[in-house]
C-alpha atoms as one frame of an Amber mdcrd trajectory, in Angstrom:
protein
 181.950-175.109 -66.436 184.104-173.508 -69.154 185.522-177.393 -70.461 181.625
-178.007 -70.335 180.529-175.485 -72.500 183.827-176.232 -74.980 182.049-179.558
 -75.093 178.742-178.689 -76.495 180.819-176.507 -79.315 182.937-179.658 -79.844
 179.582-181.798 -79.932 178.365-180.628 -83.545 181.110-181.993 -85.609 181.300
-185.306 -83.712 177.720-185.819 -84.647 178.038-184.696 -88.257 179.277-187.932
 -89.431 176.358-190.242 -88.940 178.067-192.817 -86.624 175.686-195.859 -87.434
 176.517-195.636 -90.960 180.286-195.578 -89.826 180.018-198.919 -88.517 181.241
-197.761 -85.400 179.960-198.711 -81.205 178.329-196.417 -79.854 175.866-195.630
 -77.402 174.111-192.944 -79.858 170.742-193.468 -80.612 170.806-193.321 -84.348
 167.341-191.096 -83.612 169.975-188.204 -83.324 170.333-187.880 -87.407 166.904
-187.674 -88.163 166.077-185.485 -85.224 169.891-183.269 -85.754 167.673-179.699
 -84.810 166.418-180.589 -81.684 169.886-182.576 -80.847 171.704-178.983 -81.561
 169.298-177.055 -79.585 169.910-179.593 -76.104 173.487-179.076 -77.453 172.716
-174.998 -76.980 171.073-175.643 -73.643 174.024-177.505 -72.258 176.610-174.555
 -73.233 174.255-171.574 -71.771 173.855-174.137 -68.874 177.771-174.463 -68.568
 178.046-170.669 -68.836 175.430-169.931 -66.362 177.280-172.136 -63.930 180.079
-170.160 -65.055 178.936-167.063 -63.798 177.284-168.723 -60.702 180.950-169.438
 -59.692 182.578-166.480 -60.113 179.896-165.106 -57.566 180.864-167.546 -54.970
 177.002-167.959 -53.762 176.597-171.629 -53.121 172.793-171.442 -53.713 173.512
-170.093 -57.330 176.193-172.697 -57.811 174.460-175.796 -56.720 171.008-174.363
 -58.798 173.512-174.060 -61.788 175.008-177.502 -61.292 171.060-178.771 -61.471
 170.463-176.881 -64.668 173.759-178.769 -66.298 172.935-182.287 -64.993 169.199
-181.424 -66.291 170.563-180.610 -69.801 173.042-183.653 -69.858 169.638-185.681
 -69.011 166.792-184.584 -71.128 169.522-185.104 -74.012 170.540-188.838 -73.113
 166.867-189.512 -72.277 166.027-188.487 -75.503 169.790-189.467 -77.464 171.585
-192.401 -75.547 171.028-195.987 -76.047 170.825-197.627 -72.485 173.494-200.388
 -71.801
């Protein structure tokens, strides 16, 4: 949960550099530079996600933990739904 959250921080300057004018493969979809806001904002839900999970296991309450694990794979999807270019 904590390398997840490091992740998301680690995400914005990746992303800075507009990869498809890099001339570089990738499976970003270069919808990410005109739509940068909303990217950083999935990018926010995926750290609080990863922290949430965080706390879930410190608690040790499986419920929480698996709930939390669904909250970080539901992040991680509504971004490459909306981001990733399907191979």
């Amino acid at each position: 949960a904590v390398n997840l959250a490091e992740l998301g921080r680690r995400l914005e300057p990746v992303f800075a550099i507009e990869t498809p004018n890099a001339d570089a493969e990738t499976e970003a979809a270069p919808i990410i530079w005109s739509e940068m806001a909303d990217f950083n904002a999935k990018r926010e839900d995926l750290i609080a996600a990863a922290l949430v999970l965080k706390a879930a296991g410190e608690t040790g309450d499986e419920g929480a933990i698996k709930k939390a694990i669904g909250g970080v794979g539901g992040t991680c999807k509504s971004c490459h739904d909306d981001y990733r270019i399907e191979k």
